[in-house]
mmCIF file of N, CA and C in Angstrom:
data_model
loop_
_atom_site.group_PDB
_atom_site.id
_atom_site.type_symbol
_atom_site.label_atom_id
_atom_site.label_comp_id
_atom_site.label_asym_id
_atom_site.label_seq_id
_atom_site.Cartn_x
_atom_site.Cartn_y
_atom_site.Cartn_z
ATOM 1 N N MET E 1 -3.422 -24.320 16.519
ATOM 2 C CA MET E 1 -3.658 -24.401 15.116
ATOM 3 C C MET E 1 -4.203 -22.958 14.863
ATOM 4 N N VAL E 2 -3.675 -22.296 13.706
ATOM 5 C CA VAL E 2 -4.172 -20.938 13.357
ATOM 6 C C VAL E 2 -4.799 -21.185 12.034
ATOM 7 N N VAL E 3 -5.982 -20.504 11.896
ATOM 8 C CA VAL E 3 -6.685 -20.534 10.736
ATOM 9 C C VAL E 3 -6.970 -19.256 9.987
ATOM 10 N N LEU E 4 -6.576 -19.168 8.763
ATOM 11 C CA LEU E 4 -6.520 -17.731 8.321
ATOM 12 C C LEU E 4 -8.052 -17.598 7.934
ATOM 13 N N ILE E 5 -8.814 -16.354 8.351
ATOM 14 C CA ILE E 5 -10.215 -16.122 8.072
ATOM 15 C C ILE E 5 -9.991 -15.059 6.960
ATOM 16 N N THR E 6 -10.553 -15.182 5.918
ATOM 17 C CA THR E 6 -10.828 -14.280 4.850
ATOM 18 C C THR E 6 -12.287 -13.966 4.854
ATOM 19 N N GLY E 7 -12.944 -14.410 5.498
ATOM 20 C CA GLY E 7 -14.499 -14.312 5.738
ATOM 21 C C GLY E 7 -15.221 -14.932 6.740
ATOM 22 N N VAL E 8 -16.322 -14.866 6.839
ATOM 23 C CA VAL E 8 -16.977 -15.755 7.990
ATOM 24 C C VAL E 8 -18.009 -16.500 7.178
ATOM 25 N N LEU E 9 -17.882 -17.799 7.367
ATOM 26 C CA LEU E 9 -18.864 -18.640 6.757
ATOM 27 C C LEU E 9 -20.230 -18.538 7.614
ATOM 28 N N MET E 10 -21.249 -18.095 6.901
ATOM 29 C CA MET E 10 -22.512 -17.989 7.649
ATOM 30 C C MET E 10 -23.709 -18.711 6.751
ATOM 31 N N LYS E 11 -24.482 -19.368 7.448
ATOM 32 C CA LYS E 11 -25.443 -20.063 6.905
ATOM 33 C C LYS E 11 -26.636 -19.012 6.136
ATOM 34 N N THR E 12 -27.091 -19.537 5.114
ATOM 35 C CA THR E 12 -28.081 -18.438 4.179
ATOM 36 C C THR E 12 -29.219 -18.172 5.435
ATOM 37 N N GLY E 13 -29.618 -16.912 5.303
ATOM 38 C CA GLY E 13 -30.478 -16.468 6.335
ATOM 39 C C GLY E 13 -30.109 -15.823 7.511
ATOM 40 N N GLU E 14 -28.749 -16.392 8.119
ATOM 41 C CA GLU E 14 -28.205 -15.747 9.177
ATOM 42 C C GLU E 14 -28.071 -14.263 9.171
ATOM 43 N N ARG E 15 -28.054 -13.578 10.189
ATOM 44 C CA ARG E 15 -27.816 -11.949 10.183
ATOM 45 C C ARG E 15 -26.792 -11.647 10.935
ATOM 46 N N GLY E 16 -25.876 -10.687 10.471
ATOM 47 C CA GLY E 16 -24.733 -10.261 11.366
ATOM 48 C C GLY E 16 -25.383 -8.977 12.216
ATOM 49 N N CYS E 17 -24.192 -8.335 12.874
ATOM 50 C CA CYS E 17 -24.647 -7.185 13.581
ATOM 51 C C CYS E 17 -25.129 -6.107 12.856
ATOM 52 N N SER E 18 -25.130 -5.949 11.468
ATOM 53 C CA SER E 18 -25.654 -5.082 10.776
ATOM 54 C C SER E 18 -27.080 -5.392 10.571
ATOM 55 N N GLY E 19 -27.786 -6.487 10.761
ATOM 56 C CA GLY E 19 -28.873 -6.840 10.565
ATOM 57 C C GLY E 19 -29.133 -7.290 9.213
ATOM 58 N N ARG E 20 -28.147 -7.463 8.373
ATOM 59 C CA ARG E 20 -28.232 -7.673 6.880
ATOM 60 C C ARG E 20 -28.216 -9.441 6.805
ATOM 61 N N PRO E 21 -28.888 -9.877 5.947
ATOM 62 C CA PRO E 21 -28.614 -11.353 5.791
ATOM 63 C C PRO E 21 -27.291 -11.580 5.106
ATOM 64 N N ALA E 22 -26.654 -12.557 5.683
ATOM 65 C CA ALA E 22 -25.324 -13.162 5.223
ATOM 66 C C ALA E 22 -25.742 -13.615 3.817
ATOM 67 N N GLY E 23 -24.466 -13.876 3.092
ATOM 68 C CA GLY E 23 -24.424 -14.212 1.643
ATOM 69 C C GLY E 23 -25.284 -15.573 1.699
ATOM 70 N N GLY E 24 -26.018 -15.873 0.410
ATOM 71 C CA GLY E 24 -26.655 -16.997 0.302
ATOM 72 C C GLY E 24 -25.732 -18.182 -0.150
ATOM 73 N N ASN E 25 -26.417 -19.498 0.005
ATOM 74 C CA ASN E 25 -25.532 -20.635 -0.363
ATOM 75 C C ASN E 25 -24.169 -20.639 0.428
ATOM 76 N N GLY E 26 -24.197 -20.315 1.464
ATOM 77 C CA GLY E 26 -23.060 -20.627 2.360
ATOM 78 C C GLY E 26 -21.630 -19.852 2.007
ATOM 79 N N ASP E 27 -22.137 -18.887 1.174
ATOM 80 C CA ASP E 27 -20.922 -18.129 0.716
ATOM 81 C C ASP E 27 -20.281 -17.219 1.725
ATOM 82 N N PRO E 28 -18.761 -17.115 1.881
ATOM 83 C CA PRO E 28 -18.224 -16.440 2.852
ATOM 84 C C PRO E 28 -18.463 -14.785 2.924
ATOM 85 N N PHE E 29 -18.537 -14.214 3.942
ATOM 86 C CA PHE E 29 -18.718 -12.897 4.093
ATOM 87 C C PHE E 29 -17.217 -12.378 3.904
ATOM 88 N N PRO E 30 -16.969 -11.612 3.053
ATOM 89 C CA PRO E 30 -15.493 -11.369 3.042
ATOM 90 C C PRO E 30 -15.092 -10.108 3.636
ATOM 91 N N LEU E 31 -13.791 -10.041 4.350
ATOM 92 C CA LEU E 31 -13.483 -9.001 5.005
ATOM 93 C C LEU E 31 -12.727 -8.267 4.006
ATOM 94 N N PRO E 32 -13.020 -6.908 4.159
ATOM 95 C CA PRO E 32 -12.236 -5.923 3.281
ATOM 96 C C PRO E 32 -10.702 -6.185 3.333
ATOM 97 N N GLY E 33 -9.966 -5.780 2.159
ATOM 98 C CA GLY E 33 -8.500 -5.958 1.913
ATOM 99 C C GLY E 33 -7.887 -5.562 3.190
ATOM 100 N N PRO E 34 -8.044 -4.434 3.779
ATOM 101 C CA PRO E 34 -6.702 -3.995 4.758
ATOM 102 C C PRO E 34 -7.037 -4.589 6.020
ATOM 103 N N LEU E 35 -7.834 -5.658 6.207
ATOM 104 C CA LEU E 35 -8.106 -6.243 7.484
ATOM 105 C C LEU E 35 -7.990 -7.756 7.499
ATOM 106 N N ARG E 36 -7.305 -8.336 8.082
ATOM 107 C CA ARG E 36 -6.974 -9.951 8.063
ATOM 108 C C ARG E 36 -7.247 -10.184 9.717
ATOM 109 N N ALA E 37 -7.691 -11.648 9.831
ATOM 110 C CA ALA E 37 -7.916 -12.118 11.134
ATOM 111 C C ALA E 37 -7.725 -13.485 11.102
ATOM 112 N N THR E 38 -7.102 -14.009 12.330
ATOM 113 C CA THR E 38 -6.961 -15.521 12.485
ATOM 114 C C THR E 38 -7.615 -15.843 13.757
ATOM 115 N N THR E 39 -7.923 -17.162 13.894
ATOM 116 C CA THR E 39 -8.380 -17.541 15.220
ATOM 117 C C THR E 39 -7.681 -18.693 15.780
ATOM 118 N N ARG E 40 -7.642 -18.713 17.161
ATOM 119 C CA ARG E 40 -7.025 -19.848 17.753
ATOM 120 C C ARG E 40 -7.626 -20.049 19.106
ATOM 121 N N VAL E 41 -7.426 -21.255 19.762
ATOM 122 C CA VAL E 41 -8.032 -21.495 21.043
ATOM 123 C C VAL E 41 -7.087 -21.668 22.016
ATOM 124 N N ARG E 42 -7.146 -20.859 23.078
ATOM 125 C CA ARG E 42 -6.068 -20.866 24.121
ATOM 126 C C ARG E 42 -6.301 -22.061 24.953
ATOM 127 N N PRO E 43 -5.299 -22.457 25.610
ATOM 128 C CA PRO E 43 -5.510 -23.780 26.591
ATOM 129 C C PRO E 43 -6.760 -23.570 27.696
ATOM 130 N N ASP E 44 -6.949 -22.388 28.184
ATOM 131 C CA ASP E 44 -8.220 -22.236 28.831
ATOM 132 C C ASP E 44 -9.618 -22.123 28.156
ATOM 133 N N GLY E 45 -9.398 -22.594 26.964
ATOM 134 C CA GLY E 45 -10.711 -22.664 26.182
ATOM 135 C C GLY E 45 -11.379 -21.324 25.496
ATOM 136 N N MET E 46 -10.667 -20.255 25.688
ATOM 137 C CA MET E 46 -11.130 -19.133 25.119
ATOM 138 C C MET E 46 -10.525 -18.921 23.738
ATOM 139 N N THR E 47 -11.362 -18.522 22.938
ATOM 140 C CA THR E 47 -11.022 -18.154 21.494
ATOM 141 C C THR E 47 -10.404 -16.761 21.199
ATOM 142 N N VAL E 48 -9.323 -16.875 20.556
ATOM 143 C CA VAL E 48 -8.382 -15.625 20.358
ATOM 144 C C VAL E 48 -8.776 -15.331 18.967
ATOM 145 N N ILE E 49 -9.217 -14.043 18.720
ATOM 146 C CA ILE E 49 -9.276 -13.511 17.272
ATOM 147 C C ILE E 49 -8.161 -12.338 17.220
ATOM 148 N N SER E 50 -7.164 -12.785 16.439
ATOM 149 C CA SER E 50 -6.085 -11.777 16.086
ATOM 150 C C SER E 50 -6.348 -11.062 14.976
ATOM 151 N N VAL E 51 -6.316 -9.744 14.872
ATOM 152 C CA VAL E 51 -6.591 -8.926 13.806
ATOM 153 C C VAL E 51 -5.497 -8.076 13.498
ATOM 154 N N ARG E 52 -5.192 -8.142 12.011
ATOM 155 C CA ARG E 52 -3.969 -7.228 11.427
ATOM 156 C C ARG E 52 -4.692 -6.331 10.396
ATOM 157 N N GLY E 53 -4.019 -5.223 10.452
ATOM 158 C CA GLY E 53 -4.663 -4.024 9.236
ATOM 159 C C GLY E 53 -5.313 -2.992 10.093
ATOM 160 N N GLU E 54 -6.093 -2.524 9.238
ATOM 161 C CA GLU E 54 -6.687 -1.129 9.519
ATOM 162 C C GLU E 54 -8.132 -1.343 10.033
ATOM 163 N N LEU E 55 -8.426 -0.876 11.029
ATOM 164 C CA LEU E 55 -9.750 -0.763 11.764
ATOM 165 C C LEU E 55 -10.331 0.530 11.467
ATOM 166 N N ASP E 56 -11.229 0.595 10.540
ATOM 167 C CA ASP E 56 -11.928 2.049 10.242
ATOM 168 C C ASP E 56 -13.406 1.694 9.665
ATOM 169 N N LEU E 57 -13.918 2.742 8.949
ATOM 170 C CA LEU E 57 -15.301 2.710 8.413
ATOM 171 C C LEU E 57 -15.526 1.455 7.644
ATOM 172 N N ALA E 58 -14.508 1.148 6.824
ATOM 173 C CA ALA E 58 -14.694 0.173 5.859
ATOM 174 C C ALA E 58 -14.590 -1.318 6.319
ATOM 175 N N THR E 59 -13.858 -1.435 7.549
ATOM 176 C CA THR E 59 -13.666 -2.797 8.255
ATOM 177 C C THR E 59 -14.268 -2.948 9.361
ATOM 178 N N ALA E 60 -15.027 -1.815 10.038
ATOM 179 C CA ALA E 60 -15.747 -2.065 11.202
ATOM 180 C C ALA E 60 -16.922 -3.049 11.398
ATOM 181 N N GLU E 61 -17.766 -3.049 10.336
ATOM 182 C CA GLU E 61 -18.942 -3.730 10.364
ATOM 183 C C GLU E 61 -18.405 -5.209 10.136
ATOM 184 N N PRO E 62 -17.637 -5.616 9.190
ATOM 185 C CA PRO E 62 -17.332 -7.127 8.948
ATOM 186 C C PRO E 62 -16.740 -7.488 10.214
ATOM 187 N N LEU E 63 -15.900 -6.726 10.960
ATOM 188 C CA LEU E 63 -15.331 -6.970 12.313
ATOM 189 C C LEU E 63 -16.362 -7.457 13.318
ATOM 190 N N CYS E 64 -17.380 -6.678 13.294
ATOM 191 C CA CYS E 64 -18.443 -6.913 14.298
ATOM 192 C C CYS E 64 -18.955 -8.215 13.994
ATOM 193 N N GLU E 65 -19.267 -8.469 12.657
ATOM 194 C CA GLU E 65 -19.778 -9.631 12.238
ATOM 195 C C GLU E 65 -18.839 -10.982 12.561
ATOM 196 N N LEU E 66 -17.717 -10.736 12.318
ATOM 197 C CA LEU E 66 -16.969 -11.834 12.535
ATOM 198 C C LEU E 66 -16.838 -12.050 14.042
ATOM 199 N N VAL E 67 -16.760 -11.162 14.998
ATOM 200 C CA VAL E 67 -16.480 -11.367 16.441
ATOM 201 C C VAL E 67 -17.961 -12.018 16.870
ATOM 202 N N GLY E 68 -19.040 -11.367 16.259
ATOM 203 C CA GLY E 68 -20.540 -12.125 16.692
ATOM 204 C C GLY E 68 -20.608 -13.599 16.314
ATOM 205 N N THR E 69 -19.911 -13.895 15.008
ATOM 206 C CA THR E 69 -20.067 -15.346 14.788
ATOM 207 C C THR E 69 -19.331 -15.988 15.672
ATOM 208 N N VAL E 70 -17.878 -15.767 15.967
ATOM 209 C CA VAL E 70 -17.071 -16.340 16.920
ATOM 210 C C VAL E 70 -17.781 -16.456 18.302
ATOM 211 N N LEU E 71 -18.532 -15.554 18.957
ATOM 212 C CA LEU E 71 -19.036 -15.639 20.072
ATOM 213 C C LEU E 71 -20.206 -16.543 20.113
ATOM 214 N N GLU E 72 -20.973 -16.795 19.010
ATOM 215 C CA GLU E 72 -22.116 -17.525 18.723
ATOM 216 C C GLU E 72 -21.738 -18.989 18.796
ATOM 217 N N ARG E 73 -20.622 -19.336 18.273
ATOM 218 C CA ARG E 73 -20.226 -20.597 17.717
ATOM 219 C C ARG E 73 -19.127 -21.062 18.910
ATOM 220 N N SER E 74 -18.474 -20.217 19.532
ATOM 221 C CA SER E 74 -17.447 -20.806 20.345
ATOM 222 C C SER E 74 -17.690 -20.446 21.733
ATOM 223 N N GLY E 75 -18.874 -19.668 22.085
ATOM 224 C CA GLY E 75 -19.160 -19.327 23.598
ATOM 225 C C GLY E 75 -19.106 -17.910 23.641
ATOM 226 N N PRO E 76 -19.480 -17.349 24.731
ATOM 227 C CA PRO E 76 -19.778 -15.913 25.118
ATOM 228 C C PRO E 76 -18.533 -15.322 25.339
ATOM 229 N N ARG E 77 -17.496 -15.798 25.457
ATOM 230 C CA ARG E 77 -16.001 -15.395 26.180
ATOM 231 C C ARG E 77 -14.887 -15.463 24.896
ATOM 232 N N ALA E 78 -14.438 -14.503 24.676
ATOM 233 C CA ALA E 78 -13.270 -14.409 23.669
ATOM 234 C C ALA E 78 -12.361 -13.356 23.919
ATOM 235 N N VAL E 79 -11.201 -13.326 23.177
ATOM 236 C CA VAL E 79 -10.211 -12.423 23.189
ATOM 237 C C VAL E 79 -9.925 -11.813 21.928
ATOM 238 N N LEU E 80 -10.090 -10.461 21.736
ATOM 239 C CA LEU E 80 -9.643 -9.694 20.618
ATOM 240 C C LEU E 80 -8.114 -9.189 20.553
ATOM 241 N N ASP E 81 -7.402 -9.850 19.944
ATOM 242 C CA ASP E 81 -5.851 -9.477 20.006
ATOM 243 C C ASP E 81 -5.821 -8.447 18.816
ATOM 244 N N LEU E 82 -5.387 -7.074 19.269
ATOM 245 C CA LEU E 82 -5.294 -6.032 18.195
ATOM 246 C C LEU E 82 -3.999 -5.571 18.047
ATOM 247 N N SER E 83 -2.973 -6.375 18.368
ATOM 248 C CA SER E 83 -1.419 -6.047 18.317
ATOM 249 C C SER E 83 -1.072 -5.873 16.894
ATOM 250 N N GLY E 84 -1.823 -6.383 15.991
ATOM 251 C CA GLY E 84 -1.444 -6.192 14.620
ATOM 252 C C GLY E 84 -2.309 -4.923 13.897
ATOM 253 N N VAL E 85 -3.020 -4.268 14.592
ATOM 254 C CA VAL E 85 -3.776 -3.208 13.951
ATOM 255 C C VAL E 85 -2.899 -1.957 13.986
ATOM 256 N N THR E 86 -2.748 -1.641 12.579
ATOM 257 C CA THR E 86 -1.853 -0.331 12.274
ATOM 258 C C THR E 86 -2.644 1.073 12.208
ATOM 259 N N PHE E 87 -4.043 1.008 12.275
ATOM 260 C CA PHE E 87 -4.874 2.203 12.240
ATOM 261 C C PHE E 87 -6.149 1.965 12.656
ATOM 262 N N CYS E 88 -6.532 2.777 13.405
ATOM 263 C CA CYS E 88 -7.954 2.675 14.006
ATOM 264 C C CYS E 88 -8.625 4.174 14.186
ATOM 265 N N ASP E 89 -9.602 4.424 13.704
ATOM 266 C CA ASP E 89 -10.422 5.624 13.769
ATOM 267 C C ASP E 89 -11.700 5.430 14.760
ATOM 268 N N MET E 90 -12.611 6.350 14.620
ATOM 269 C CA MET E 90 -13.613 6.414 15.572
ATOM 270 C C MET E 90 -14.560 5.376 15.384
ATOM 271 N N SER E 91 -14.807 5.182 13.731
ATOM 272 C CA SER E 91 -15.637 3.937 13.669
ATOM 273 C C SER E 91 -14.897 2.462 14.129
ATOM 274 N N GLY E 92 -13.689 2.397 14.125
ATOM 275 C CA GLY E 92 -13.172 1.195 14.811
ATOM 276 C C GLY E 92 -13.508 1.030 16.224
ATOM 277 N N LEU E 93 -13.338 2.341 16.809
ATOM 278 C CA LEU E 93 -13.543 2.253 18.341
ATOM 279 C C LEU E 93 -15.045 2.019 18.558
ATOM 280 N N ARG E 94 -15.862 2.519 17.924
ATOM 281 C CA ARG E 94 -17.437 2.194 17.932
ATOM 282 C C ARG E 94 -17.636 0.500 17.607
ATOM 283 N N ALA E 95 -16.843 0.051 16.611
ATOM 284 C CA ALA E 95 -17.159 -1.271 16.516
ATOM 285 C C ALA E 95 -16.690 -2.074 17.688
ATOM 286 N N LEU E 96 -15.399 -1.835 18.247
ATOM 287 C CA LEU E 96 -14.965 -2.540 19.408
ATOM 288 C C LEU E 96 -15.874 -2.473 20.489
ATOM 289 N N GLN E 97 -16.505 -1.308 20.634
ATOM 290 C CA GLN E 97 -17.582 -1.081 21.700
ATOM 291 C C GLN E 97 -18.735 -1.910 21.637
ATOM 292 N N HIS E 98 -19.133 -2.049 20.250
ATOM 293 C CA HIS E 98 -20.472 -2.828 19.989
ATOM 294 C C HIS E 98 -20.106 -4.226 20.262
ATOM 295 N N CYS E 99 -18.983 -4.748 19.881
ATOM 296 C CA CYS E 99 -18.532 -6.001 19.988
ATOM 297 C C CYS E 99 -18.640 -6.428 21.487
ATOM 298 N N ALA E 100 -18.109 -5.691 22.307
ATOM 299 C CA ALA E 100 -18.111 -5.708 23.601
ATOM 300 C C ALA E 100 -19.662 -5.826 24.122
ATOM 301 N N GLU E 101 -20.328 -4.956 23.778
ATOM 302 C CA GLU E 101 -21.802 -5.034 24.158
ATOM 303 C C GLU E 101 -22.408 -6.266 23.819
ATOM 304 N N ASP E 102 -22.271 -6.730 22.583
ATOM 305 C CA ASP E 102 -23.057 -8.043 22.106
ATOM 306 C C ASP E 102 -22.361 -8.989 23.022
ATOM 307 N N ALA E 103 -21.078 -9.080 23.477
ATOM 308 C CA ALA E 103 -20.672 -10.243 24.292
ATOM 309 C C ALA E 103 -21.496 -10.131 25.819
ATOM 310 N N ARG E 104 -21.590 -8.925 26.306
ATOM 311 C CA ARG E 104 -22.184 -8.693 27.515
ATOM 312 C C ARG E 104 -23.756 -9.069 27.286
ATOM 313 N N ALA E 105 -24.561 -8.880 26.206
ATOM 314 C CA ALA E 105 -25.678 -9.326 26.039
ATOM 315 C C ALA E 105 -26.035 -10.796 26.045
ATOM 316 N N SER E 106 -24.998 -11.476 25.722
ATOM 317 C CA SER E 106 -24.813 -12.791 25.634
ATOM 318 C C SER E 106 -24.303 -13.468 27.096
ATOM 319 N N GLU E 107 -24.261 -12.745 27.997
ATOM 320 C CA GLU E 107 -23.777 -13.025 29.383
ATOM 321 C C GLU E 107 -22.160 -13.567 29.379
ATOM 322 N N GLY E 108 -21.643 -12.935 28.423
ATOM 323 C CA GLY E 108 -20.169 -13.279 28.190
ATOM 324 C C GLY E 108 -19.102 -11.952 28.241
ATOM 325 N N VAL E 109 -18.176 -12.200 27.643
ATOM 326 C CA VAL E 109 -17.027 -11.025 27.975
ATOM 327 C C VAL E 109 -16.195 -10.994 26.758
ATOM 328 N N LEU E 110 -15.867 -9.842 26.113
ATOM 329 C CA LEU E 110 -14.914 -9.895 24.976
ATOM 330 C C LEU E 110 -13.574 -9.032 25.518
ATOM 331 N N LEU E 111 -12.530 -9.568 25.655
ATOM 332 C CA LEU E 111 -11.447 -9.054 26.248
ATOM 333 C C LEU E 111 -10.308 -8.309 25.138
ATOM 334 N N LEU E 112 -10.034 -7.298 25.327
ATOM 335 C CA LEU E 112 -8.881 -6.865 24.427
ATOM 336 C C LEU E 112 -7.705 -6.993 24.831
ATOM 337 N N THR E 113 -6.722 -7.302 23.977
ATOM 338 C CA THR E 113 -5.195 -7.471 24.060
ATOM 339 C C THR E 113 -4.403 -6.838 23.162
ATOM 340 N N GLY E 114 -3.139 -6.616 23.281
ATOM 341 C CA GLY E 114 -2.173 -6.250 22.440
ATOM 342 C C GLY E 114 -2.585 -4.578 21.819
ATOM 343 N N LEU E 115 -3.252 -3.849 22.884
ATOM 344 C CA LEU E 115 -3.647 -2.547 22.624
ATOM 345 C C LEU E 115 -2.172 -1.639 22.567
ATOM 346 N N SER E 116 -1.877 -0.978 21.506
ATOM 347 C CA SER E 116 -0.736 -0.133 21.559
ATOM 348 C C SER E 116 -1.044 1.269 22.281
ATOM 349 N N ASP E 117 0.013 1.852 22.740
ATOM 350 C CA ASP E 117 -0.225 3.093 23.582
ATOM 351 C C ASP E 117 -0.960 4.033 22.654
ATOM 352 N N ARG E 118 -1.089 4.147 21.458
ATOM 353 C CA ARG E 118 -1.924 5.068 20.532
ATOM 354 C C ARG E 118 -3.324 4.368 20.643
ATOM 355 N N LEU E 119 -3.659 3.112 20.637
ATOM 356 C CA LEU E 119 -5.050 2.733 20.906
ATOM 357 C C LEU E 119 -5.595 3.334 22.162
ATOM 358 N N LEU E 120 -4.486 2.740 23.232
ATOM 359 C CA LEU E 120 -5.122 3.297 24.683
ATOM 360 C C LEU E 120 -5.370 4.809 24.741
ATOM 361 N N TRP E 121 -4.641 5.427 24.172
ATOM 362 C CA TRP E 121 -4.847 6.882 24.012
ATOM 363 C C TRP E 121 -6.225 7.416 23.370
ATOM 364 N N LEU E 122 -6.353 6.705 22.095
ATOM 365 C CA LEU E 122 -7.631 7.026 21.345
ATOM 366 C C LEU E 122 -8.919 6.617 22.255
ATOM 367 N N LEU E 123 -8.734 5.503 23.082
ATOM 368 C CA LEU E 123 -9.753 4.965 23.944
ATOM 369 C C LEU E 123 -9.992 6.014 25.128
ATOM 370 N N GLY E 124 -8.965 6.564 25.520
ATOM 371 C CA GLY E 124 -9.260 7.717 26.723
ATOM 372 C C GLY E 124 -9.707 8.829 26.151
ATOM 373 N N ILE E 125 -9.373 9.311 25.061
ATOM 374 C CA ILE E 125 -9.975 10.584 24.443
ATOM 375 C C ILE E 125 -11.391 10.403 23.963
ATOM 376 N N SER E 126 -11.607 9.347 23.626
ATOM 377 C CA SER E 126 -13.011 9.060 23.280
ATOM 378 C C SER E 126 -14.185 9.071 24.051
ATOM 379 N N GLY E 127 -13.777 8.647 25.310
ATOM 380 C CA GLY E 127 -14.619 8.719 26.357
ATOM 381 C C GLY E 127 -14.915 6.988 26.638
ATOM 382 N N VAL E 128 -14.508 6.198 25.977
ATOM 383 C CA VAL E 128 -14.786 4.607 26.115
ATOM 384 C C VAL E 128 -14.168 4.473 27.495
ATOM 385 N N ARG E 129 -14.823 3.776 28.258
ATOM 386 C CA ARG E 129 -14.510 3.367 29.550
ATOM 387 C C ARG E 129 -13.778 2.055 29.371
ATOM 388 N N TYR E 130 -12.775 1.568 30.143
ATOM 389 C CA TYR E 130 -12.103 0.200 30.118
ATOM 390 C C TYR E 130 -11.654 0.022 31.362
ATOM 391 N N VAL E 131 -11.412 -1.162 31.670
ATOM 392 C CA VAL E 131 -10.788 -1.765 32.920
ATOM 393 C C VAL E 131 -9.673 -2.700 32.341
ATOM 394 N N SER E 132 -8.683 -2.964 33.349
ATOM 395 C CA SER E 132 -7.579 -3.894 33.081
ATOM 396 C C SER E 132 -8.049 -5.128 33.549
ATOM 397 N N ARG E 133 -7.970 -6.248 32.915
ATOM 398 C CA ARG E 133 -8.405 -7.705 33.502
ATOM 399 C C ARG E 133 -7.195 -8.506 33.980
ATOM 400 N N GLY E 134 -6.113 -7.756 34.122
ATOM 401 C CA GLY E 134 -4.950 -8.646 34.392
ATOM 402 C C GLY E 134 -3.950 -8.513 33.335
ATOM 403 N N GLY E 135 -2.693 -8.347 33.616
ATOM 404 C CA GLY E 135 -1.588 -8.507 32.440
ATOM 405 C C GLY E 135 -1.954 -7.271 31.427
ATOM 406 N N SER E 136 -2.074 -7.681 30.210
ATOM 407 C CA SER E 136 -2.213 -6.838 29.203
ATOM 408 C C SER E 136 -3.881 -6.867 28.507
ATOM 409 N N GLU E 137 -4.696 -7.483 29.433
ATOM 410 C CA GLU E 137 -6.056 -7.697 28.807
ATOM 411 C C GLU E 137 -7.006 -6.671 29.454
ATOM 412 N N TYR E 138 -7.749 -6.128 28.487
ATOM 413 C CA TYR E 138 -8.769 -5.058 28.938
ATOM 414 C C TYR E 138 -9.993 -5.338 28.621
ATOM 415 N N GLU E 139 -11.090 -4.994 29.428
ATOM 416 C CA GLU E 139 -12.483 -5.119 28.927
ATOM 417 C C GLU E 139 -13.244 -3.559 28.817
ATOM 418 N N LEU E 140 -13.835 -3.283 27.492
ATOM 419 C CA LEU E 140 -14.596 -2.177 27.590
ATOM 420 C C LEU E 140 -15.838 -2.409 28.305
ATOM 421 N N THR E 141 -16.188 -1.156 28.981
ATOM 422 C CA THR E 141 -17.316 -1.112 30.009
ATOM 423 C C THR E 141 -18.317 -0.082 29.516
ATOM 424 N N GLY E 142 -18.261 0.734 28.708
ATOM 425 C CA GLY E 142 -19.093 1.723 28.385
ATOM 426 C C GLY E 142 -18.366 3.018 28.255
ATOM 427 N N TYR E 143 -19.280 4.014 28.148
ATOM 428 C CA TYR E 143 -18.756 5.358 27.888
ATOM 429 C C TYR E 143 -18.818 6.212 29.040
ATOM 430 N N ALA E 144 -17.664 7.177 29.114
ATOM 431 C CA ALA E 144 -17.674 8.143 30.237
ATOM 432 C C ALA E 144 -18.812 9.072 30.118
ATOM 433 N N PRO E 145 -19.551 9.636 31.306
ATOM 434 C CA PRO E 145 -20.897 10.539 31.232
ATOM 435 C C PRO E 145 -20.326 11.850 30.618
#
């Protein structure tokens, strides 16, 4: 089953990766217009977050909060499918790195899939280290010295 997420429902008082409290009264935290996400659970139990749109300064923090909420609620292992990302800047790359670090801090892993040649090139020139985890899945492991 695929569920369209236009925001992340968070309880009053919960905090996202920015440290800001979520909206009160269970209001959804809206994702900015150029970014959409859907979630599904694979047969192996891992949650897949499929992202479509632009990953930039305006959408980086909401993406971090979405991924953090999924990791918290579904377990510390997830896959972020970026095949629908049409644009990514350095803010987006930093957001992906923060998401990966948050997963590791929870003794989990965030795998990336659907990386375009352009996105792999951006990762390479930015100094972000990544390793292949088989097939088309990658794990961000840190920054090059």
